[in-house]
Coordinates of C-alpha atoms in Angstrom, one line a residue:
M233 CA -16.8 -58.7 -49.1
A234 CA -13.3 -60.1 -49.4
K235 CA -10.6 -57.7 -48.6
A236 CA -7.6 -57.1 -50.9
A237 CA -4.0 -56.5 -50.2
I238 CA -2.2 -53.9 -52.5
C239 CA 1.5 -54.9 -53.0
L240 CA 3.5 -51.9 -54.3
L241 CA 6.6 -53.1 -56.0
R242 CA 9.5 -50.8 -56.6
C243 CA 13.1 -52.1 -56.5
D244 CA 11.9 -55.7 -55.9
L245 CA 10.9 -56.8 -59.4
C246 CA 11.1 -60.6 -58.9
A247 CA 8.8 -63.5 -57.9
H248 CA 11.5 -65.4 -56.0
D249 CA 12.5 -64.5 -52.5
N250 CA 10.0 -61.6 -52.4
Q251 CA 8.7 -60.8 -48.9
V252 CA 5.8 -58.6 -50.1
L253 CA 4.5 -61.3 -52.5
H254 CA 5.1 -64.0 -49.9
W255 CA 3.2 -62.1 -47.2
A256 CA 0.3 -61.2 -49.5
Q257 CA -0.7 -64.8 -50.1
G258 CA -2.4 -64.7 -46.7
S259 CA -4.9 -62.2 -48.0
A260 CA -8.2 -63.0 -49.8
D261 CA -7.4 -60.8 -52.9
F262 CA -4.2 -59.6 -54.3
V263 CA -3.1 -56.5 -56.3
P264 CA 0.6 -56.5 -57.3
L265 CA 1.3 -53.0 -58.5
Y266 CA 4.1 -51.1 -60.2
C267 CA 3.9 -47.4 -60.8
F268 CA 6.0 -45.4 -63.3
D269 CA 6.5 -42.3 -61.1
P270 CA 6.8 -39.1 -63.1
R271 CA 9.3 -37.8 -60.5
H272 CA 11.8 -40.3 -61.8
H273 CA 12.0 -38.3 -65.1
R274 CA 12.5 -34.8 -63.9
G275 CA 15.8 -33.0 -63.8
T276 CA 18.6 -33.7 -61.3
H277 CA 19.1 -31.2 -58.5
C278 CA 22.6 -29.8 -59.4
C279 CA 22.8 -30.0 -63.2
G280 CA 19.3 -30.6 -64.4
F281 CA 20.1 -33.8 -66.3
P282 CA 17.2 -36.2 -67.0
R283 CA 17.1 -38.6 -64.0
T284 CA 16.4 -41.7 -66.0
G285 CA 18.4 -42.2 -69.2
P286 CA 17.4 -44.4 -72.2
H287 CA 19.5 -47.4 -71.4
Q288 CA 18.3 -47.5 -67.8
L289 CA 14.7 -47.0 -68.8
R290 CA 14.8 -49.8 -71.4
F291 CA 16.2 -52.1 -68.8
L292 CA 13.4 -51.1 -66.4
L293 CA 10.7 -51.7 -69.0
E294 CA 12.1 -55.1 -69.8
S295 CA 12.1 -56.0 -66.1
V296 CA 8.5 -54.9 -65.6
K297 CA 7.4 -56.9 -68.7
D298 CA 9.3 -59.9 -67.5
L299 CA 7.7 -59.8 -64.0
R300 CA 4.2 -59.5 -65.5
E301 CA 4.9 -62.6 -67.6
T302 CA 6.2 -64.5 -64.6
L303 CA 3.2 -63.6 -62.4
K304 CA 0.8 -64.6 -65.2
K305 CA 2.4 -68.1 -65.2
K306 CA 1.8 -68.2 -61.5
G307 CA -1.9 -67.4 -61.9
S308 CA -1.8 -63.6 -61.2
T309 CA -0.5 -60.6 -63.1
L310 CA 1.2 -57.2 -62.5
V311 CA -1.0 -54.0 -62.4
V312 CA 0.9 -51.1 -64.1
R313 CA 0.0 -47.5 -63.7
K314 CA 1.6 -44.1 -64.6
G315 CA 1.5 -41.7 -61.6
K316 CA 2.8 -41.1 -58.1
P317 CA 2.5 -44.3 -56.1
E318 CA 0.7 -42.6 -53.2
G319 CA -2.0 -41.2 -55.6
V320 CA -2.4 -44.5 -57.5
V321 CA -2.8 -46.4 -54.3
C322 CA -5.4 -44.0 -53.1
D323 CA -7.3 -44.4 -56.3
L324 CA -7.2 -48.2 -56.1
I325 CA -8.4 -48.2 -52.5
T326 CA -11.4 -46.1 -53.6
Q327 CA -12.0 -48.4 -56.6
L328 CA -11.8 -51.6 -54.6
G329 CA -13.8 -50.4 -51.7
S330 CA -12.4 -53.0 -49.4
V331 CA -8.6 -53.1 -48.8
S332 CA -7.0 -54.7 -45.8
A333 CA -3.5 -53.4 -46.2
V334 CA -0.8 -51.9 -48.4
A335 CA 2.6 -53.6 -48.4
F336 CA 6.0 -52.6 -49.8
H337 CA 9.7 -52.9 -49.3
E338 CA 11.4 -50.0 -47.5
E339 CA 14.1 -47.9 -49.1
A340 CA 17.0 -45.9 -47.6
T341 CA 17.1 -42.4 -49.1
Q342 CA 15.0 -39.3 -48.8
E343 CA 12.8 -39.3 -52.0
E344 CA 11.9 -42.9 -51.5
L345 CA 11.2 -42.3 -47.9
D346 CA 8.9 -39.4 -48.8
V347 CA 6.9 -41.7 -51.0
E348 CA 6.6 -44.1 -48.0
K349 CA 5.5 -41.2 -45.8
G350 CA 2.8 -40.4 -48.4
L351 CA 1.6 -44.0 -48.5
C352 CA 1.4 -44.1 -44.7
Q353 CA -0.8 -40.9 -44.8
V354 CA -3.1 -42.5 -47.4
C355 CA -3.5 -45.6 -45.3
S356 CA -4.0 -43.6 -42.1
Q357 CA -6.8 -41.6 -43.9
H358 CA -8.5 -44.8 -44.9
R359 CA -7.9 -46.5 -41.6
M360 CA -6.1 -49.5 -43.0
K361 CA -2.9 -51.4 -42.1
I362 CA 0.4 -50.7 -43.7
Q363 CA 3.0 -53.5 -43.9
M364 CA 6.7 -52.7 -44.6
F365 CA 9.6 -55.0 -45.2
W366 CA 13.3 -54.7 -45.5
A367 CA 15.0 -56.7 -48.3
S368 CA 17.5 -54.6 -50.3
T369 CA 20.6 -55.7 -48.5
L370 CA 22.4 -59.0 -48.1
Y371 CA 22.5 -58.6 -44.3
H372 CA 19.2 -57.5 -42.8
R373 CA 19.0 -54.0 -41.3
D374 CA 17.5 -55.4 -38.1
D375 CA 20.3 -57.9 -37.6
L376 CA 23.2 -55.4 -37.6
P377 CA 25.4 -55.2 -34.5
F378 CA 25.2 -51.4 -34.9
R379 CA 21.9 -50.2 -33.4
P380 CA 20.9 -47.5 -33.9
V381 CA 22.4 -46.9 -37.4
A382 CA 24.2 -43.8 -36.1
R383 CA 26.7 -46.3 -34.6
L384 CA 27.6 -47.6 -38.1
P385 CA 31.4 -47.5 -38.5
N386 CA 32.8 -44.9 -40.8
V387 CA 35.3 -47.4 -42.3
Y388 CA 34.2 -50.3 -44.4
T389 CA 36.7 -52.7 -43.0
H390 CA 35.4 -52.2 -39.5
F391 CA 31.8 -52.8 -40.7
R392 CA 32.8 -55.9 -42.7
R393 CA 34.6 -57.6 -39.9
A394 CA 31.9 -57.0 -37.4
V395 CA 29.1 -58.1 -39.7
E396 CA 30.9 -61.2 -41.0
S397 CA 31.8 -62.4 -37.5
Q398 CA 28.5 -61.5 -35.7
V399 CA 25.6 -61.7 -38.2
K400 CA 24.1 -64.5 -40.4
V401 CA 22.5 -63.9 -43.7
R402 CA 18.8 -64.7 -43.6
L403 CA 17.5 -67.7 -45.6
T404 CA 15.6 -67.2 -48.8
L405 CA 11.9 -67.5 -48.7
R406 CA 10.0 -70.6 -50.0
M407 CA 7.6 -69.1 -52.6
Q408 CA 4.4 -70.8 -53.7
D409 CA 4.3 -72.1 -57.3
Q410 CA 0.9 -70.4 -57.7
L411 CA -0.2 -67.0 -56.5
K412 CA -3.6 -65.6 -55.7
P413 CA -5.4 -64.2 -58.8
L414 CA -5.7 -60.5 -59.3
A415 CA -8.5 -58.9 -57.3
P416 CA -11.7 -58.7 -59.4
G417 CA -12.5 -55.4 -61.2
V418 CA -8.9 -54.2 -61.5
E419 CA -7.5 -53.7 -65.0
E420 CA -3.9 -54.7 -65.3
G421 CA -3.1 -51.6 -67.5
C422 CA -0.7 -51.2 -70.4
I423 CA 3.1 -51.1 -69.9
P424 CA 4.2 -47.8 -71.4
T425 CA 6.7 -47.6 -74.2
I426 CA 10.0 -45.9 -73.8
E427 CA 8.7 -43.1 -76.0
D428 CA 5.6 -42.7 -73.7
L429 CA 8.1 -41.9 -71.0
G430 CA 10.0 -39.2 -72.9
Q431 CA 13.0 -41.2 -74.2
K432 CA 14.1 -42.7 -77.5
D433 CA 14.8 -46.4 -77.7
P434 CA 18.7 -46.5 -77.7
V435 CA 20.6 -48.4 -80.4
T436 CA 22.4 -51.4 -79.0
D437 CA 26.1 -50.9 -79.6
P438 CA 27.8 -54.2 -80.7
R439 CA 30.8 -53.3 -78.5
T440 CA 28.8 -53.5 -75.3
A441 CA 30.1 -55.6 -72.4
F442 CA 26.4 -56.1 -71.3
P443 CA 24.2 -57.4 -74.1
C444 CA 21.6 -58.7 -71.7
S445 CA 18.0 -57.7 -71.1
G446 CA 16.3 -56.7 -67.9
G447 CA 14.2 -59.0 -65.7
E448 CA 14.3 -61.8 -63.3
T449 CA 14.4 -64.5 -66.0
Q450 CA 17.6 -63.1 -67.4
A451 CA 19.1 -62.5 -64.0
L452 CA 18.6 -66.2 -63.0
M453 CA 19.9 -67.4 -66.3
R454 CA 23.1 -65.2 -65.8
L455 CA 23.7 -66.8 -62.4
Q456 CA 23.2 -70.2 -63.8
Y457 CA 25.7 -69.5 -66.6
Y458 CA 28.3 -67.7 -64.5
F459 CA 28.3 -70.3 -61.6
W460 CA 27.2 -73.6 -62.9
D461 CA 27.6 -73.7 -66.7
T462 CA 31.1 -72.1 -66.9
N463 CA 32.6 -72.0 -63.4
L464 CA 33.6 -68.4 -64.1
V465 CA 32.8 -67.5 -60.5
A466 CA 35.8 -69.5 -59.5
S467 CA 38.2 -67.0 -61.2
Y468 CA 36.1 -63.9 -60.5
K469 CA 38.7 -62.1 -58.3
E470 CA 41.3 -62.5 -61.0
T471 CA 39.1 -61.2 -63.9
Q472 CA 36.8 -58.7 -62.2
N473 CA 38.9 -55.7 -63.4
G474 CA 38.6 -56.6 -67.0
L475 CA 37.3 -54.1 -69.6
V476 CA 36.2 -56.0 -72.7
G477 CA 33.5 -58.6 -73.0
M478 CA 30.7 -60.0 -71.0
D479 CA 32.4 -62.6 -68.8
Y480 CA 35.1 -60.7 -66.8
S481 CA 32.6 -59.9 -64.1
T482 CA 29.3 -61.2 -62.7
K483 CA 27.2 -58.3 -64.0
F484 CA 24.8 -59.0 -61.2
A485 CA 24.7 -55.4 -60.1
L486 CA 22.5 -54.5 -63.1
W487 CA 19.7 -56.8 -62.0
L488 CA 20.3 -56.2 -58.3
V489 CA 19.4 -52.5 -58.6
L490 CA 15.8 -53.4 -59.6
G491 CA 15.5 -56.4 -57.3
C492 CA 15.4 -58.8 -60.3
I493 CA 17.6 -61.1 -58.2
S494 CA 17.9 -61.1 -54.4
P495 CA 21.3 -60.8 -52.7
Q496 CA 20.3 -63.6 -50.4
Y497 CA 19.7 -65.9 -53.4
I498 CA 23.2 -65.1 -54.7
H499 CA 24.6 -65.9 -51.2
E500 CA 22.7 -69.2 -51.1
Q501 CA 24.0 -70.1 -54.5
I502 CA 27.6 -69.2 -53.5
Q503 CA 27.3 -71.5 -50.5
K504 CA 26.0 -74.3 -52.6
Y505 CA 28.8 -73.8 -55.2
E506 CA 31.5 -73.8 -52.5
K507 CA 30.1 -77.0 -51.1
E508 CA 29.7 -78.8 -54.4
R509 CA 32.6 -77.4 -56.5
T510 CA 35.2 -75.2 -54.9
A511 CA 35.6 -72.4 -52.3
N512 CA 38.3 -69.8 -52.9
Q513 CA 39.1 -66.1 -52.9
S514 CA 37.0 -65.6 -55.9
T515 CA 33.8 -67.1 -54.5
Y516 CA 34.3 -65.1 -51.4
W517 CA 34.9 -61.9 -53.4
V518 CA 31.3 -62.0 -54.8
L519 CA 30.0 -61.7 -51.2
F520 CA 32.7 -59.1 -50.4
E521 CA 31.3 -56.8 -53.1
L522 CA 27.7 -57.4 -52.0
L523 CA 28.9 -56.2 -48.6
W524 CA 30.2 -53.0 -50.1
R525 CA 26.7 -52.6 -51.6
D526 CA 25.2 -53.1 -48.1
Y527 CA 27.6 -50.7 -46.6
F528 CA 26.6 -47.8 -48.9
Q529 CA 22.9 -48.5 -48.2
F530 CA 23.6 -48.2 -44.4
V531 CA 25.8 -45.1 -44.9
A532 CA 22.9 -43.5 -46.7
M533 CA 20.6 -44.3 -43.8
K534 CA 23.1 -42.9 -41.3
Y535 CA 23.9 -39.6 -43.0
D536 CA 20.5 -39.0 -44.7
K537 CA 20.5 -35.9 -46.9
R538 CA 24.2 -35.2 -46.3
I539 CA 25.1 -37.6 -49.1
F540 CA 23.4 -35.2 -51.6
S541 CA 24.5 -31.9 -50.0
L542 CA 25.0 -29.1 -52.5
G543 CA 26.4 -26.4 -50.3
D544 CA 26.4 -22.7 -51.1
A545 CA 27.5 -21.4 -54.5
Y546 CA 29.7 -18.4 -55.1
G547 CA 29.9 -17.9 -58.8
S548 CA 31.9 -20.8 -60.4
L549 CA 33.8 -21.6 -57.2
Y550 CA 32.3 -22.6 -53.9
L551 CA 33.2 -24.3 -50.7
E552 CA 31.4 -27.5 -49.7
R553 CA 31.8 -27.8 -46.0
K554 CA 29.6 -30.9 -45.5
G555 CA 30.1 -34.2 -47.2
L556 CA 30.5 -36.9 -44.6
Q557 CA 33.8 -35.6 -43.2
S558 CA 32.9 -31.9 -42.9
K559 CA 35.9 -31.0 -45.1
E560 CA 36.3 -27.6 -46.8
V561 CA 36.9 -28.4 -50.5
P562 CA 37.0 -25.8 -53.3
W563 CA 34.9 -27.4 -56.0
K564 CA 34.7 -25.9 -59.4
K565 CA 31.7 -25.8 -61.8
D566 CA 33.3 -25.5 -65.1
F567 CA 30.8 -26.9 -67.7
Q568 CA 33.3 -26.7 -70.6
L569 CA 35.7 -29.0 -68.8
F570 CA 32.7 -31.2 -67.7
D571 CA 31.5 -31.5 -71.3
C572 CA 35.0 -32.7 -72.4
W573 CA 34.9 -35.3 -69.6
K574 CA 31.3 -36.6 -70.2
S575 CA 31.7 -36.8 -74.0
G576 CA 35.1 -38.6 -73.9
K577 CA 37.1 -35.7 -75.2
T578 CA 39.6 -35.0 -72.4
G579 CA 42.6 -36.1 -74.5
I580 CA 43.3 -38.8 -71.9
P581 CA 42.6 -42.1 -73.8
F582 CA 41.7 -44.3 -70.9
V583 CA 39.3 -41.7 -69.5
N584 CA 37.8 -41.1 -72.9
A585 CA 37.3 -44.8 -73.6
N586 CA 35.4 -45.3 -70.3
M587 CA 33.2 -42.3 -70.8
R588 CA 32.3 -43.2 -74.4
E589 CA 31.4 -46.7 -73.3
L590 CA 29.1 -45.3 -70.6
A591 CA 27.4 -43.0 -73.1
A592 CA 26.9 -45.6 -75.7
T593 CA 25.8 -48.5 -73.5
G594 CA 24.9 -47.4 -70.0
F595 CA 27.6 -49.7 -68.6
M596 CA 31.1 -49.1 -67.3
S597 CA 33.7 -51.5 -65.9
N598 CA 34.8 -51.2 -62.3
R599 CA 38.0 -49.6 -63.5
G600 CA 36.1 -46.7 -64.9
W601 CA 35.1 -45.4 -61.5
Q602 CA 38.1 -43.2 -61.2
N603 CA 38.4 -39.8 -59.5
F604 CA 39.9 -38.0 -62.5
L605 CA 37.0 -35.5 -62.5
T606 CA 37.5 -34.4 -58.9
K607 CA 41.2 -35.0 -58.3
D608 CA 42.7 -33.9 -61.7
L609 CA 40.0 -31.5 -62.9
G610 CA 38.9 -30.3 -59.5
L611 CA 35.2 -30.4 -60.6
D612 CA 32.3 -30.7 -58.2
W613 CA 31.7 -34.5 -57.5
R614 CA 28.0 -34.0 -57.7
M615 CA 28.2 -33.2 -61.5
R616 CA 29.7 -36.7 -62.0
A617 CA 27.2 -38.4 -59.6
E618 CA 24.3 -36.9 -61.5
W619 CA 25.7 -37.8 -64.9
F620 CA 26.0 -41.4 -63.8
E621 CA 22.5 -41.2 -62.4
Y622 CA 21.3 -40.4 -65.8
L623 CA 23.3 -42.9 -67.8
L624 CA 24.1 -46.0 -65.7
V625 CA 21.8 -49.0 -66.2
D626 CA 22.8 -50.2 -62.7
Y627 CA 22.3 -46.8 -61.1
N628 CA 21.7 -47.3 -57.4
V629 CA 21.3 -44.1 -55.4
C630 CA 23.2 -45.3 -52.3
S631 CA 26.1 -46.9 -54.2
N632 CA 26.4 -44.1 -56.7
Y633 CA 26.5 -41.2 -54.2
G634 CA 28.5 -43.3 -51.7
N635 CA 31.1 -44.2 -54.3
W636 CA 31.5 -40.6 -55.5
L637 CA 31.7 -39.2 -52.0
Y638 CA 34.3 -41.9 -51.3
S639 CA 36.4 -41.1 -54.4
A640 CA 36.1 -37.4 -53.9
G641 CA 37.8 -37.7 -50.5
I642 CA 34.8 -36.5 -48.5
G643 CA 33.1 -39.9 -47.8
N644 CA 34.0 -43.1 -46.0
D645 CA 37.6 -43.4 -47.1
P646 CA 40.2 -43.7 -44.3
R647 CA 43.0 -42.6 -46.6
D648 CA 43.4 -38.9 -47.0
N649 CA 43.6 -37.5 -50.5
R650 CA 43.5 -40.8 -52.4
K651 CA 44.1 -40.3 -56.1
F652 CA 44.3 -42.4 -59.2
N653 CA 47.3 -42.1 -61.5
M654 CA 45.3 -42.2 -64.7
V655 CA 48.2 -43.2 -67.0
K656 CA 49.3 -46.0 -64.6
E657 CA 45.7 -47.1 -64.2
G658 CA 45.4 -47.5 -68.0
L659 CA 48.8 -49.3 -68.3
D660 CA 48.0 -51.7 -65.5
Y661 CA 44.5 -52.7 -66.8
D662 CA 44.7 -52.1 -70.5
G663 CA 48.4 -52.6 -71.1
N664 CA 48.3 -53.1 -74.8
G665 CA 45.5 -50.5 -75.3
D666 CA 42.9 -52.9 -76.8
Y667 CA 40.1 -51.4 -74.8
I668 CA 41.1 -47.9 -75.9
R669 CA 41.2 -49.0 -79.5
L670 CA 37.7 -50.4 -79.1
W671 CA 36.2 -47.1 -77.9
V672 CA 38.6 -44.5 -79.3
P673 CA 39.0 -45.7 -82.9
E674 CA 40.8 -42.6 -84.1
L675 CA 43.8 -43.8 -82.2
Q676 CA 43.8 -47.4 -83.6
G677 CA 46.9 -46.8 -85.6
I678 CA 49.0 -46.3 -82.4
K679 CA 50.5 -49.6 -81.4
G680 CA 51.2 -51.0 -77.9
A681 CA 51.2 -48.9 -74.8
D682 CA 52.0 -45.7 -76.5
I683 CA 48.3 -45.3 -77.1
H684 CA 47.9 -44.2 -73.4
T685 CA 49.9 -41.0 -73.8
P686 CA 49.6 -39.9 -77.4
W687 CA 50.6 -36.3 -76.5
A688 CA 54.1 -37.6 -75.8
L689 CA 54.6 -39.0 -79.3
S690 CA 56.6 -37.2 -81.9
S691 CA 55.0 -35.4 -84.8
A692 CA 56.5 -38.1 -87.1
A693 CA 54.7 -40.8 -85.2
F694 CA 51.4 -38.9 -85.5
S695 CA 51.8 -38.4 -89.2
W696 CA 52.4 -42.1 -89.6
V697 CA 49.1 -43.0 -88.0
G698 CA 47.1 -40.2 -89.5
V699 CA 46.3 -38.4 -86.2
T700 CA 46.7 -34.6 -85.7
L701 CA 46.8 -33.7 -82.0
G702 CA 44.4 -30.8 -81.3
E703 CA 42.5 -31.5 -84.6
T704 CA 41.5 -35.2 -85.1
Y705 CA 42.3 -36.0 -81.4
P706 CA 42.2 -33.4 -78.5
Q707 CA 45.1 -32.2 -76.6
P708 CA 44.9 -33.3 -72.9
V709 CA 42.8 -30.9 -70.8
V710 CA 45.3 -31.5 -68.0
T711 CA 48.5 -33.4 -67.4
A712 CA 49.2 -34.5 -63.8
P713 CA 52.9 -34.4 -62.7
E714 CA 52.7 -38.0 -61.5
W715 CA 52.1 -39.2 -65.1
S716 CA 55.6 -38.2 -66.2
G717 CA 57.3 -41.2 -64.6
Y718 CA 55.3 -43.5 -66.9
I719 CA 55.7 -41.4 -70.0
N720 CA 59.5 -41.2 -69.4
Q721 CA 59.7 -45.0 -69.2
R722 CA 58.5 -45.2 -72.8
P723 CA 60.8 -47.3 -75.0
Q724 CA 62.2 -45.5 -78.0
G725 CA 61.4 -47.1 -81.3
R726 CA 63.5 -47.0 -84.4
S727 CA 60.8 -45.8 -86.8
P728 CA 57.9 -43.4 -86.6
Q729 CA 55.5 -46.3 -86.0
F730 CA 56.2 -46.7 -82.3
R731 CA 55.2 -50.2 -81.2
G732 CA 55.4 -49.2 -77.5
R733 CA 55.5 -51.7 -74.6
R734 CA 53.7 -55.0 -74.7
R735 CA 52.0 -55.6 -71.4
P736 CA 49.5 -58.3 -70.4
A737 CA 45.9 -57.5 -71.0
R738 CA 45.3 -57.9 -67.3
A739 CA 47.8 -57.3 -64.5
P740 CA 49.0 -60.4 -62.6
V741 CA 46.8 -61.3 -59.6
Q742 CA 49.3 -60.4 -57.0
H743 CA 50.4 -57.1 -58.7
Q744 CA 50.9 -54.4 -56.0
D745 CA 49.3 -51.0 -56.1
R746 CA 47.7 -51.2 -59.6
G747 CA 46.7 -47.6 -60.4
L748 CA 45.2 -47.5 -57.0
D749 CA 43.3 -50.6 -56.0
F750 CA 40.4 -48.4 -55.2
Y751 CA 38.6 -50.5 -52.6
F752 CA 40.6 -53.6 -52.1
S753 CA 44.2 -52.7 -51.4
R754 CA 45.7 -54.8 -48.6
K755 CA 47.2 -51.7 -47.2
K756 CA 43.7 -50.3 -46.4
D757 CA 42.9 -51.5 -42.9
A758 CA 43.2 -48.0 -41.4

């Protein structure tokens, strides 16, 4: 009897550059498998939010459907089941009766590793081979100059310089046009609906900066458009901090998180573009950001459960002594303040606009990843991490928790007590307030840059635009002392209808210290 290979797909939902599918073509029979794991829909550890929100779930379902269609075109299909992968695999082994191996891509964090441990136990019980691959990063784990991973530098710049100078990106795989057919006797199964998985299909907001669908087909179309059809990649570094529209950034992260496109393929296309069209800071910056993604993956491997550490609670105030820097920080758990933040009702227009966009679309610009919640409100950074875990379409466990540790000042940040000036941040990246007006329409009547600090306007100005502070728009939940310098610079108008300052929609490319250039300040080589 021919032996089958079960290929468990998780965050690798593509048919191009897929090591598991490539390896499985050497087997007699072939079972590509995706499992909707019920553990992905239980509550988060700290706050009990649903772990997979509606925007993220819709994108996942689209990606699974797209992969099934792609595999069918190649002569196979995708088997879909609801259940824990280790249990589903065990059932398939029993059903098939003759399985040579189970193959999957490895992940970096504890819950995913627990699944892998369970799969290994199943294979051991059935005395069969298990085949594991690494493919989630641009630079392969086994090629790093830091072995073991405990030697990984705690500063990104040190990591980047070593990797760029010592390691080569592996080539993409040459995949066959046709794949082995599905092993006989296996039903492909129905792809569940979003309602089957406990969510309601979200309404698409016409203001969204990401109107695309999930799946490999859309991911490859996006790259074709962003690189070859429009040359937008050649100006990426200048536009990446935009706020409105689809084309200010690549948007690759949303497909990368599910493996709908491989980082090696993006790298390959960048090299081709640089050879055939142009090479500049912008084309390099795409790879620079992929390296940040790699770094957080390896940080998660190095620190394991410490990136999720909750500490010991003492009422509403507790000390978290772990993090990655073993700092003692008094974090608050004030759910009233937290509700103001997550619902976009802090009274700070730039914060509110970002949080409302996230809630309505599952997407947020790079400029929305501020540390307002931890540095200005003093709230526990894990509350923010879990809220983003629920809402973000491009939620990646390593990048999410790595970013929030970093911005809370207890992660891999060489600068001590880094803090965004939220008023300056808004003025630098949304100088005329167009983004705020898009997402905070109750302030549309306030002209120019005055929209960033409505609490500083006169009562006459408010009556002119029909806003009542504390009633139709909230008072700020906090005002930081460093904001005053930017409020005091406000030009005084001659009429109640303040027109404010006119600033460019995007700051000039060489502008120094915008808000805080969170990752990329040239001063950060500490």
